[in-house]
Short mmCIF file of N, CA, C and O and ligand atoms in Angstrom, two decimals:
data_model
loop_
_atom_site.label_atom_id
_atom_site.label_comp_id
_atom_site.label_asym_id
_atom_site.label_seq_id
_atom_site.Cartn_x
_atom_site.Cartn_y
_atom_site.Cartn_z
N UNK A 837 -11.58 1.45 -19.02
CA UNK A 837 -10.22 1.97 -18.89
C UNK A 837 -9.55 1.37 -17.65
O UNK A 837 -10.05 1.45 -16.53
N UNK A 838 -8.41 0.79 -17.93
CA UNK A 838 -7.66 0.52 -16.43
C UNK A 838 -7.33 1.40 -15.54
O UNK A 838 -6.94 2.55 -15.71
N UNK A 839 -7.53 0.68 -14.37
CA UNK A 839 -7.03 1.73 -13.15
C UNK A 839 -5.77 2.57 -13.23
O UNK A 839 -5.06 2.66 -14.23
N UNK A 840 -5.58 3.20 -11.99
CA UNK A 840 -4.32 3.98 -12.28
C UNK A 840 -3.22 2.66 -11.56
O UNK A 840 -2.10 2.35 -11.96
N UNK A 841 -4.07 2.02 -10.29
CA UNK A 841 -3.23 0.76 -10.45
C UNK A 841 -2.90 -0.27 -11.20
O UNK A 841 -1.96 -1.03 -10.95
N UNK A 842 -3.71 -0.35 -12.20
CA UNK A 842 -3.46 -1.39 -12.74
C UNK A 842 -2.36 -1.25 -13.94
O UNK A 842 -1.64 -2.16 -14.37
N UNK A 843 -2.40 0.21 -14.40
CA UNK A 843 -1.43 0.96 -14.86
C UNK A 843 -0.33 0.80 -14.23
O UNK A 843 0.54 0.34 -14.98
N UNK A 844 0.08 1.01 -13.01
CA UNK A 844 1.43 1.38 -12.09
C UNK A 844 1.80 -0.14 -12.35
O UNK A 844 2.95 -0.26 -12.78
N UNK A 845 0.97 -1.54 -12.17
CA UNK A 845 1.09 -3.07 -12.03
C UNK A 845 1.78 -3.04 -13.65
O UNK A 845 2.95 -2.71 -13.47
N UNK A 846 1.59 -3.20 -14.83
CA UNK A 846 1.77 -3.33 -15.80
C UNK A 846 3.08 -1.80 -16.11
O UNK A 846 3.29 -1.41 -17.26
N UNK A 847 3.52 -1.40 -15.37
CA UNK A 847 4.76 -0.56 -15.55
C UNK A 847 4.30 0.52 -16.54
O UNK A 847 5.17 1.11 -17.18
N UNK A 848 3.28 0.76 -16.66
CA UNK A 848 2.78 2.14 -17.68
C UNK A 848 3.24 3.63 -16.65
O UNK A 848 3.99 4.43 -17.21
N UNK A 849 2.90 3.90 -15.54
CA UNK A 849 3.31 4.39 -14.77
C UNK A 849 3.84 4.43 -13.61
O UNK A 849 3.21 3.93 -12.68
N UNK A 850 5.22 5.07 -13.35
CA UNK A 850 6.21 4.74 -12.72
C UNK A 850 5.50 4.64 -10.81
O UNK A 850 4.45 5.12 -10.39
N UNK A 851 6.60 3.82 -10.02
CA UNK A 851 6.17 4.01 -8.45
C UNK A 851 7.11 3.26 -7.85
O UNK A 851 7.80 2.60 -8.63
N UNK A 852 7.34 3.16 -6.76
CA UNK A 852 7.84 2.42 -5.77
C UNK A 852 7.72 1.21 -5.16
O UNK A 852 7.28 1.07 -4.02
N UNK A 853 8.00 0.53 -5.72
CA UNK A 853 7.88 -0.92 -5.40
C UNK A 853 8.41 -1.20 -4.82
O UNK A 853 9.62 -1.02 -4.80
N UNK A 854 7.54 -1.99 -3.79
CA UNK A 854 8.28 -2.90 -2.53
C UNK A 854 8.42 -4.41 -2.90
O UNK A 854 9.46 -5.07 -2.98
N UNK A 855 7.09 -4.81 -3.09
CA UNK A 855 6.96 -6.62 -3.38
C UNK A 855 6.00 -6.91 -4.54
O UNK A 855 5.40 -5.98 -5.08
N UNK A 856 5.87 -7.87 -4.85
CA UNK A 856 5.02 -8.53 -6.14
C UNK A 856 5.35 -10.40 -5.86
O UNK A 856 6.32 -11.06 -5.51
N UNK A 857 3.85 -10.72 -6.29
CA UNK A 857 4.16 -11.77 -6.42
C UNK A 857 3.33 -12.32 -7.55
O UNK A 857 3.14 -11.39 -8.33
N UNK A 858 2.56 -13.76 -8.13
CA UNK A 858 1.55 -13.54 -9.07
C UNK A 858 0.78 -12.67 -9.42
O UNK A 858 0.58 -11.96 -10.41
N UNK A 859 0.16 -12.93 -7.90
CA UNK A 859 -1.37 -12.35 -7.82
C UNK A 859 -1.46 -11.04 -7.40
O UNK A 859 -2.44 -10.41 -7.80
N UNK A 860 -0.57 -10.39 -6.59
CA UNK A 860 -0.33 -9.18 -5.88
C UNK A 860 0.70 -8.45 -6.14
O UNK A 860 1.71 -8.80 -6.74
N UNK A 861 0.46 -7.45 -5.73
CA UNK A 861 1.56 -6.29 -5.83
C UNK A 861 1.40 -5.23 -4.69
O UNK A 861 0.30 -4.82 -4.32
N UNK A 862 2.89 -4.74 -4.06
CA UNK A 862 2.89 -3.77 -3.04
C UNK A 862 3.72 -2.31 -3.55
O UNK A 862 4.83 -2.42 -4.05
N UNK A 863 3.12 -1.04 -3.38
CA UNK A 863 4.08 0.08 -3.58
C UNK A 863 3.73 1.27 -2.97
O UNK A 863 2.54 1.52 -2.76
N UNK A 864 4.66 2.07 -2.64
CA UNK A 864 4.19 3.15 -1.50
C UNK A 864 3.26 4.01 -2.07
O UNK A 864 2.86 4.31 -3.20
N UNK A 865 3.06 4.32 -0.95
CA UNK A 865 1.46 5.68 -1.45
C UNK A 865 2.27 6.52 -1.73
O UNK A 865 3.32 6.38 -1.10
N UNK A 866 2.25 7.28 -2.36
CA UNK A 866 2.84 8.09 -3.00
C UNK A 866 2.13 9.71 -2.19
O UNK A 866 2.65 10.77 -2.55
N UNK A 867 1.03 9.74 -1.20
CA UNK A 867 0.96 10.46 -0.10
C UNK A 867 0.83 9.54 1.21
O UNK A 867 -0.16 8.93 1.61
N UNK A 868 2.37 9.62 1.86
CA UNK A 868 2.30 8.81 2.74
C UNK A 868 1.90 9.60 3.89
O UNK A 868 2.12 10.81 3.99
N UNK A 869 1.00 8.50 5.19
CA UNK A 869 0.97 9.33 6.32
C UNK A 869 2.25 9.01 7.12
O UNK A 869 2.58 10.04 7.72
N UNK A 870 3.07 8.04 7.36
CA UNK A 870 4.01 7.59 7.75
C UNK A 870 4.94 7.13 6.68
O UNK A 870 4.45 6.89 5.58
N UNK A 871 6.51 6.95 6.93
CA UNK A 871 7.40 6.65 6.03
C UNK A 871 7.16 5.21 6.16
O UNK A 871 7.22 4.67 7.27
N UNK A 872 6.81 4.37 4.81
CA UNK A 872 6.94 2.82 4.71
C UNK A 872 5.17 2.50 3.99
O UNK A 872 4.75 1.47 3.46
N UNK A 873 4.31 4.07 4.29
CA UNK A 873 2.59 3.64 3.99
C UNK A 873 3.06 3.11 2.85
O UNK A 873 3.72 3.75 2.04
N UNK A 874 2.65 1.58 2.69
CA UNK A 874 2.14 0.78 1.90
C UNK A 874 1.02 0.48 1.05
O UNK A 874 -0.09 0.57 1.58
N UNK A 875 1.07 0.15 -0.15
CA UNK A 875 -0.57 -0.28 -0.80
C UNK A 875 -0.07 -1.51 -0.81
O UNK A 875 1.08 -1.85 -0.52
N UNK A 876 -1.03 -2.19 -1.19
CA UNK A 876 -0.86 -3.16 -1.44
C UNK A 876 -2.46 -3.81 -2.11
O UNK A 876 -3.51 -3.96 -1.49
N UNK A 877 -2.15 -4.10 -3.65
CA UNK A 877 -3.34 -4.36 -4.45
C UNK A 877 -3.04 -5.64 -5.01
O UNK A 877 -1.92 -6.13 -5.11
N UNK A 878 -4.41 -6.27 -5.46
CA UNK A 878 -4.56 -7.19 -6.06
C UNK A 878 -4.17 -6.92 -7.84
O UNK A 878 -4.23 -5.92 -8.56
N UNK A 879 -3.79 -8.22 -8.04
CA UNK A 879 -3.20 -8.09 -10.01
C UNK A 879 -4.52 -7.70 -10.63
O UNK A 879 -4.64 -6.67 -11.29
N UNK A 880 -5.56 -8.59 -10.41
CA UNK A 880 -6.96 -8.55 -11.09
C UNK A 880 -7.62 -7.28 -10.54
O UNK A 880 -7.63 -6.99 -9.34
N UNK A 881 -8.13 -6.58 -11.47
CA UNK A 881 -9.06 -5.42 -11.32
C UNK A 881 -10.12 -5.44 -10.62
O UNK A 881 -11.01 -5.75 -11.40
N UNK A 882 -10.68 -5.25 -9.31
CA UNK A 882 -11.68 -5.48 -9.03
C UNK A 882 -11.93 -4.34 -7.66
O UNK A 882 -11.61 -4.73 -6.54
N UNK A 883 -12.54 -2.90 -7.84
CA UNK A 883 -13.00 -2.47 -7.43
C UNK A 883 -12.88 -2.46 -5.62
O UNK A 883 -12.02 -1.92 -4.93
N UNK A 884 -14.39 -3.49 -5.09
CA UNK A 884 -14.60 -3.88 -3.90
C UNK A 884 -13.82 -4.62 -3.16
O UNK A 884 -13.60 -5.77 -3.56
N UNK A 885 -13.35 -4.26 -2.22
CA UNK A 885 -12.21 -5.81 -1.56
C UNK A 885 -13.34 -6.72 -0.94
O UNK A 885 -12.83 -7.83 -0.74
N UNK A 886 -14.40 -6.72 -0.63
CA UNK A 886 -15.30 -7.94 -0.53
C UNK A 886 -15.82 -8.13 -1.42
O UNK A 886 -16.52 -9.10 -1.12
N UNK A 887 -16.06 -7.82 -2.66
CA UNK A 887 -15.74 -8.70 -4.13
C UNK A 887 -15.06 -9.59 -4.46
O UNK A 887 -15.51 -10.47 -5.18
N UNK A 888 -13.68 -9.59 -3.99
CA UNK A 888 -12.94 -10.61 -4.53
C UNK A 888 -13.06 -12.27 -4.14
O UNK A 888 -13.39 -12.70 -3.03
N UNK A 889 -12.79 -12.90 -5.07
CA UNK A 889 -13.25 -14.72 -4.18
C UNK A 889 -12.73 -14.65 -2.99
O UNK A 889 -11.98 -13.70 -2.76
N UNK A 890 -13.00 -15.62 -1.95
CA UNK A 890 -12.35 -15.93 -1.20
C UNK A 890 -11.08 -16.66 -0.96
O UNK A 890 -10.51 -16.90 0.11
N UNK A 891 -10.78 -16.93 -2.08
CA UNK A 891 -8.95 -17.40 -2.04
C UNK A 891 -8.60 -16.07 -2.29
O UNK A 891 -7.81 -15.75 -1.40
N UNK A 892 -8.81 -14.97 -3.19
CA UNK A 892 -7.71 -14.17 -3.33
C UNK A 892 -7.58 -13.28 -2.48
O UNK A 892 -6.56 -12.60 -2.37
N UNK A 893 -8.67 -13.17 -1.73
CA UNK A 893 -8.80 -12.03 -0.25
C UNK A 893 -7.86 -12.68 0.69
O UNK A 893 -7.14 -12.05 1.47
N UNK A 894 -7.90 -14.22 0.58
CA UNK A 894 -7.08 -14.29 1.59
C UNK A 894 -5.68 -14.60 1.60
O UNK A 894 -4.78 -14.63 2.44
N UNK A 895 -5.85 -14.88 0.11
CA UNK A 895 -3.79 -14.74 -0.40
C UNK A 895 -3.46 -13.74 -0.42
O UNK A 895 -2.24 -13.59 -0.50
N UNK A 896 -4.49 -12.26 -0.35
CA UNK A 896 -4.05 -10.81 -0.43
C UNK A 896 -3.48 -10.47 1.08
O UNK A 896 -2.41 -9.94 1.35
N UNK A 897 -4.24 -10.79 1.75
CA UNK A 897 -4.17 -10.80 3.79
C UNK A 897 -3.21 -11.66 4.16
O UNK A 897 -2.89 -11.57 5.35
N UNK A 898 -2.47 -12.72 3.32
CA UNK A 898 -1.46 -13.25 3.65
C UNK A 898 0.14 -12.60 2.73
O UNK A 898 1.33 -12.85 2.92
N UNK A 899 -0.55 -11.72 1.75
CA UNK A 899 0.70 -11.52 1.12
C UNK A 899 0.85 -10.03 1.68
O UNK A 899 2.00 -9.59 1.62
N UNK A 900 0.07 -9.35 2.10
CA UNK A 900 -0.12 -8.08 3.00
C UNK A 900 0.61 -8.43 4.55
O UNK A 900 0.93 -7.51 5.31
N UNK A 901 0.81 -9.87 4.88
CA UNK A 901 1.46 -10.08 6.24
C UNK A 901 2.65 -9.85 6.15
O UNK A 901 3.29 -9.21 6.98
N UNK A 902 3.21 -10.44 4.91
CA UNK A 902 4.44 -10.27 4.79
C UNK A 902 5.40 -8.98 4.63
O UNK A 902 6.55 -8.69 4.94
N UNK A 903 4.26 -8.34 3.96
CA UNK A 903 4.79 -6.83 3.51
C UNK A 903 4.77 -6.35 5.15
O UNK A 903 5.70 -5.81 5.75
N UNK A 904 3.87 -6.61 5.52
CA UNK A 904 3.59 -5.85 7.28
C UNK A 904 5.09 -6.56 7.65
O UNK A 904 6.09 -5.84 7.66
N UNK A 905 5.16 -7.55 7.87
CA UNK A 905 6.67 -8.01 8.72
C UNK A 905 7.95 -6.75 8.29
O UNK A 905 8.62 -6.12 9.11
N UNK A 906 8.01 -6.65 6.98
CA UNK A 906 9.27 -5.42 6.55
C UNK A 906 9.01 -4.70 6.78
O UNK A 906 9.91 -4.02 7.27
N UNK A 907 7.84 -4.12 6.72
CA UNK A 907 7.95 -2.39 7.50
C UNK A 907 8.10 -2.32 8.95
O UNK A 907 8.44 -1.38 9.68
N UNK A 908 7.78 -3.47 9.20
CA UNK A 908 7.89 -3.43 10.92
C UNK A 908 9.19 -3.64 11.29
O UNK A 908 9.76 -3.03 12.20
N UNK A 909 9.65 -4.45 10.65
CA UNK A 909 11.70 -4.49 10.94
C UNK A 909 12.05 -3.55 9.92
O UNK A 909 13.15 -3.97 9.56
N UNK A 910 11.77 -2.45 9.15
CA UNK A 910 12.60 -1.82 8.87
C UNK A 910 12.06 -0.34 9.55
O UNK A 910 12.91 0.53 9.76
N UNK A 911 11.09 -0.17 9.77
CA UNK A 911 10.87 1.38 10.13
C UNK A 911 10.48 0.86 11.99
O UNK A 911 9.77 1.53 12.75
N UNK A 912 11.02 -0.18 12.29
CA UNK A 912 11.01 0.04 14.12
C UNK A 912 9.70 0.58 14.61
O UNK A 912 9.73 1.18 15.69
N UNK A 913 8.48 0.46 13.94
CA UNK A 913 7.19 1.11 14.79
C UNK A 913 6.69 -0.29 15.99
O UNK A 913 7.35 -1.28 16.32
N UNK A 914 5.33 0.11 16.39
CA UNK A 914 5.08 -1.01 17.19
C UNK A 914 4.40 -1.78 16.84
O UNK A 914 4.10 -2.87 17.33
N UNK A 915 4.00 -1.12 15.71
CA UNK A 915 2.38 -2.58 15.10
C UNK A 915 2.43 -1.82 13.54
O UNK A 915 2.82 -0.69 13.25
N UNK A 916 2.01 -2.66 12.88
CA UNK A 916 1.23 -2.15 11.44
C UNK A 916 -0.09 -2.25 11.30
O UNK A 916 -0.81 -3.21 11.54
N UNK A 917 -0.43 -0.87 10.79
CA UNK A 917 -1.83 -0.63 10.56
C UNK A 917 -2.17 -1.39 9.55
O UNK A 917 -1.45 -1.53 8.56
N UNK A 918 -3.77 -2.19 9.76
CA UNK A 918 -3.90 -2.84 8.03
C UNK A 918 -5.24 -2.02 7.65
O UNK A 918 -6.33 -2.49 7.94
N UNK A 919 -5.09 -0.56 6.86
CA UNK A 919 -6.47 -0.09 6.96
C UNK A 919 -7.45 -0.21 5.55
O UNK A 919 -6.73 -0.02 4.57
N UNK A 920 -8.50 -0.39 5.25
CA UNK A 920 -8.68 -0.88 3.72
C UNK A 920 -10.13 0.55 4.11
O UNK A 920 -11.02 0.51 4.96
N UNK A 921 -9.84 1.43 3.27
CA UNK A 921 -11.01 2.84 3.21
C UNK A 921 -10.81 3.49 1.70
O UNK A 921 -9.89 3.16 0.94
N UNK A 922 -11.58 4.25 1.46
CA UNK A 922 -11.06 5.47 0.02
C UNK A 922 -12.05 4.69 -1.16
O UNK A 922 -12.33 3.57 -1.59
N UNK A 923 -12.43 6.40 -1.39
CA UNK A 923 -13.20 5.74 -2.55
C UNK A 923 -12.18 6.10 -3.97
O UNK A 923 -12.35 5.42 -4.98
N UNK A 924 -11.48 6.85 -3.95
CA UNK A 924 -10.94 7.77 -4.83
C UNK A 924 -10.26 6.79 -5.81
O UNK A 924 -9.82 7.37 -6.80
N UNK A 925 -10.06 5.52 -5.79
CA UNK A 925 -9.17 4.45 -6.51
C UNK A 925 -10.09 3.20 -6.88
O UNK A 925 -10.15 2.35 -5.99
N UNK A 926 -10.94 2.89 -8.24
CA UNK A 926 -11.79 1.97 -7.97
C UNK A 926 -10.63 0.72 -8.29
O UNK A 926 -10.40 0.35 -9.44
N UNK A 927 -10.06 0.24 -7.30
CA UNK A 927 -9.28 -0.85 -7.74
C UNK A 927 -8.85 -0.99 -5.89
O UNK A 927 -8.09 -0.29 -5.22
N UNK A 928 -9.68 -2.18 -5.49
CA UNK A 928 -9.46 -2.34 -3.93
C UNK A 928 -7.57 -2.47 -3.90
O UNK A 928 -6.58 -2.71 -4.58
N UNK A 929 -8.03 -2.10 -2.61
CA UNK A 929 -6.38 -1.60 -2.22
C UNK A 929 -6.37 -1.53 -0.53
O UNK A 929 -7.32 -0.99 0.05
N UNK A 930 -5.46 -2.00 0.06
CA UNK A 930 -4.98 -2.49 1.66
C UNK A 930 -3.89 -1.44 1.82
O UNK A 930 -2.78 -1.44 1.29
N UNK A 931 -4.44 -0.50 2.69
CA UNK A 931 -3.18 0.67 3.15
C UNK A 931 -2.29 0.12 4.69
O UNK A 931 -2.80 0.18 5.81
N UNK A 932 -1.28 -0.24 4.49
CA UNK A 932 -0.24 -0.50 5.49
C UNK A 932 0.91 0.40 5.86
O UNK A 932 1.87 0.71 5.16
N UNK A 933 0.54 0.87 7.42
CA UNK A 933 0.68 2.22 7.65
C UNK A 933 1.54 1.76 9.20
O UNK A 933 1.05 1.28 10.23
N UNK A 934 2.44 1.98 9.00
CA UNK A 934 3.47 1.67 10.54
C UNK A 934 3.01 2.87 11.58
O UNK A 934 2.63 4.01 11.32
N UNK A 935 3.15 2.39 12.47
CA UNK A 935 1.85 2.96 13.35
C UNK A 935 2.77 2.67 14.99
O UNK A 935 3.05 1.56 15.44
N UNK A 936 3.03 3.70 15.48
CA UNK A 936 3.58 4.07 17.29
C UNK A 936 2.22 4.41 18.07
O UNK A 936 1.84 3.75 19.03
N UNK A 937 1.58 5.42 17.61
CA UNK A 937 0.37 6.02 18.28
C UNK A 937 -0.96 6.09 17.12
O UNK A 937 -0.94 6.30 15.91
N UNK A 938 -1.98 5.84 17.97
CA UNK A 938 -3.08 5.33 17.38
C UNK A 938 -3.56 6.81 15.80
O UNK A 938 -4.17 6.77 14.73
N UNK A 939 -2.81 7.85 16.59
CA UNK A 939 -3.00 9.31 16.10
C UNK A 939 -1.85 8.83 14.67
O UNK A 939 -1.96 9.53 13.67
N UNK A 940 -0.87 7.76 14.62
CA UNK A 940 -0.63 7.88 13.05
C UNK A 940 -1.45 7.56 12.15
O UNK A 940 -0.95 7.60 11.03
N UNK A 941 -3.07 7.09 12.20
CA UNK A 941 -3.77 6.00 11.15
C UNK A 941 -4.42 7.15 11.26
O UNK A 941 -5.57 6.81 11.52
N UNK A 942 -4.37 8.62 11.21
CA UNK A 942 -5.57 9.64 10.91
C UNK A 942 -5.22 10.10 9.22
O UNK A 942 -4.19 10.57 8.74
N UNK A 943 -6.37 9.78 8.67
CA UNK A 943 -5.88 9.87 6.80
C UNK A 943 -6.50 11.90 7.52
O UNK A 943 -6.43 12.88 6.77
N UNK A 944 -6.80 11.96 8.41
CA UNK A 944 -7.17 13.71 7.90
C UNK A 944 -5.81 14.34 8.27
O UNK A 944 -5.46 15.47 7.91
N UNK A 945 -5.35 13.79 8.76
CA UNK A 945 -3.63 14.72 8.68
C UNK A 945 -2.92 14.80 7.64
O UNK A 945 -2.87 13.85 6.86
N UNK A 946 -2.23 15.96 7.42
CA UNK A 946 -1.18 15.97 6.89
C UNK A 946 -0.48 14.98 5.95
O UNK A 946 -0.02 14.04 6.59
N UNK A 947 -0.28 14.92 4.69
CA UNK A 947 0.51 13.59 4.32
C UNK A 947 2.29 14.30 3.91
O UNK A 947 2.72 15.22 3.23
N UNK A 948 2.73 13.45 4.59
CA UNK A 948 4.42 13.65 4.54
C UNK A 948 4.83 13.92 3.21
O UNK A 948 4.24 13.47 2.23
N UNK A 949 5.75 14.58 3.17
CA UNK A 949 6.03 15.20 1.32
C UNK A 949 7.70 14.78 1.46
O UNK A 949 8.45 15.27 2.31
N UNK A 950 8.08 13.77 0.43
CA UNK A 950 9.31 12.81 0.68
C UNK A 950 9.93 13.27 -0.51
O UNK A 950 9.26 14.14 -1.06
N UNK A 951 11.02 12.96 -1.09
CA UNK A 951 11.67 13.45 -2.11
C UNK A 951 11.83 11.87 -2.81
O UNK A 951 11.88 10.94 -2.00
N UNK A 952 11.91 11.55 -4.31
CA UNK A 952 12.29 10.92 -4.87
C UNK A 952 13.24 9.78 -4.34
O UNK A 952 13.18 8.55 -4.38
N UNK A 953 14.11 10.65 -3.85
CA UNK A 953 15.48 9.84 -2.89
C UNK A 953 15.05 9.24 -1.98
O UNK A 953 15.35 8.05 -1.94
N UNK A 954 14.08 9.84 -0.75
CA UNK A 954 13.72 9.32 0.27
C UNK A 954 12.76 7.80 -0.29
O UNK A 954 12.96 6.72 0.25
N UNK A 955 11.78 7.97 -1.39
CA UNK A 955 11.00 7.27 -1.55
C UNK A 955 11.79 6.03 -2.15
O UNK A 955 11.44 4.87 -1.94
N UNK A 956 13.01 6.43 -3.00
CA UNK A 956 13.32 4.90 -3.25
C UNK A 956 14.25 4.12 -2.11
O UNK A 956 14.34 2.90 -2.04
N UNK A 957 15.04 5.27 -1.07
CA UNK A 957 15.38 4.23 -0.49
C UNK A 957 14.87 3.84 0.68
O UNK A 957 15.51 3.31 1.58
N UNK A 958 13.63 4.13 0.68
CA UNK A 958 12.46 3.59 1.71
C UNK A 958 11.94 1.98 0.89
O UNK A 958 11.63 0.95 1.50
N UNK A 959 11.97 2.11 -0.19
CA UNK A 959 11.32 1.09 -1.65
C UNK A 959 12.73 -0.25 -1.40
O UNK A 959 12.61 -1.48 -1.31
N UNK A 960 13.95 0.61 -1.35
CA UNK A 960 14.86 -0.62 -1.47
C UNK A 960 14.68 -1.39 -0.15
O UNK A 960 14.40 -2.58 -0.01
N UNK A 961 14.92 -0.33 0.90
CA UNK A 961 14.87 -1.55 2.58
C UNK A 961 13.84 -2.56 2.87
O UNK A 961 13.86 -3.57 3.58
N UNK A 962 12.74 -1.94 1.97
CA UNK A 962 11.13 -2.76 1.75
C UNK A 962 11.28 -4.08 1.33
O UNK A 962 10.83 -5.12 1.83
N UNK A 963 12.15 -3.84 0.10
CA UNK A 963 12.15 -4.83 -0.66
C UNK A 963 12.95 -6.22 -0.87
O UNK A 963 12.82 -7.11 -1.71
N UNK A 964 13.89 -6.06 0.26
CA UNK A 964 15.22 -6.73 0.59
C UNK A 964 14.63 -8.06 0.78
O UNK A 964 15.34 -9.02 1.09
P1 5GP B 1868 -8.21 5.91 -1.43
O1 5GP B 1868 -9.06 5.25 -2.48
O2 5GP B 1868 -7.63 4.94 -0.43
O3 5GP B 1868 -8.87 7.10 -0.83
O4 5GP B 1868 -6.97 6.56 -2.17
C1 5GP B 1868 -6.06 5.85 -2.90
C2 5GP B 1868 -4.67 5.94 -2.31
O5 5GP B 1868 -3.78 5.73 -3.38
C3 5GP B 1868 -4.31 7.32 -1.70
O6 5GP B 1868 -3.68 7.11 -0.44
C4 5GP B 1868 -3.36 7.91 -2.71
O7 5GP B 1868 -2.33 8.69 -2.11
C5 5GP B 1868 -2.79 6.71 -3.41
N1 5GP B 1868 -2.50 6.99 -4.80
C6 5GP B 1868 -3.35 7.53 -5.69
N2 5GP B 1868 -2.76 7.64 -6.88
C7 5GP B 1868 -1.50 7.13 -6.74
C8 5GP B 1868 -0.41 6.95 -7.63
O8 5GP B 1868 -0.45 7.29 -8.81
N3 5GP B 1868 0.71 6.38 -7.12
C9 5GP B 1868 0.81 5.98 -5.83
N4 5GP B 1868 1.96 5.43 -5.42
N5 5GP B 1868 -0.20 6.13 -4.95
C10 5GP B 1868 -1.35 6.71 -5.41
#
């Protein structure tokens, strides 16, 4: 059965899209810890992120830079988090998390509860 990403990639179920390119695709977590948390997954199904060849890990870490550059000019933090954890999704996935204090990259806090509205036009400034 396909992932739930690989579902969201193929438009079966709806989300927030920031970027896409061949091989990749970016869209907000849908429990963000910060406004802009990013995924950002590979097209091909594959579980482990040190599974994947070594070209696509590193076209993923280069297409994950880019996504990092827009959240960083659009949500003004000081750095982007690049955190890759969670078992809960077998379809590797790169969480990009705009980050002021080291205390925003805690997944045991709280996740921000955004409205529809907020989430797409967090999705459009992403995506510009
Ligand atoms: P992890 O495997 O990193 O623990 O969890 C997967 C991440 O994907 C979580 O941060 C979760 O909020 C996010 N997530 C799970 N299901 C969906 C979904 O259907 N849509 C979106 N946008 N994010 C999801």
């Amino acid at each position: 059965m396909a992932s739930i990403f690989s579902r969201i990639i193929a438009g079966e179920i709806p989300c927030y899209k920031v970027g896409e390119d061949d091989r990749f695709f970016a869209f907000l977590d849908i429990n963000p810890l910060a406004k802009g948390h990013t995924l950002v997954v590979p097209k091909c199904e594959v579980d482990y992120l040190f599974d994947l060849d070594d070209e696509t890990l590193a076209g993923m870490t280069l297409f994950a830079k880019s996504i990092a550059a827009k959240i960083k000019a659009t949500t003004g933090c000081k750095k982007v988090a690049m955190v890759v954890l969670g078992l809960e999704v077998a379809h590797a996935h790169i969480h990009l998390i705009p980050m002021n204090t080291e205390n925003d990259v805690d997944f045991r806090k709280e996740k921000l509860k955004l409205t529809p509205d907020e989430f797409s036009e967090i999705a459009a400034e992403l995506s510009k």
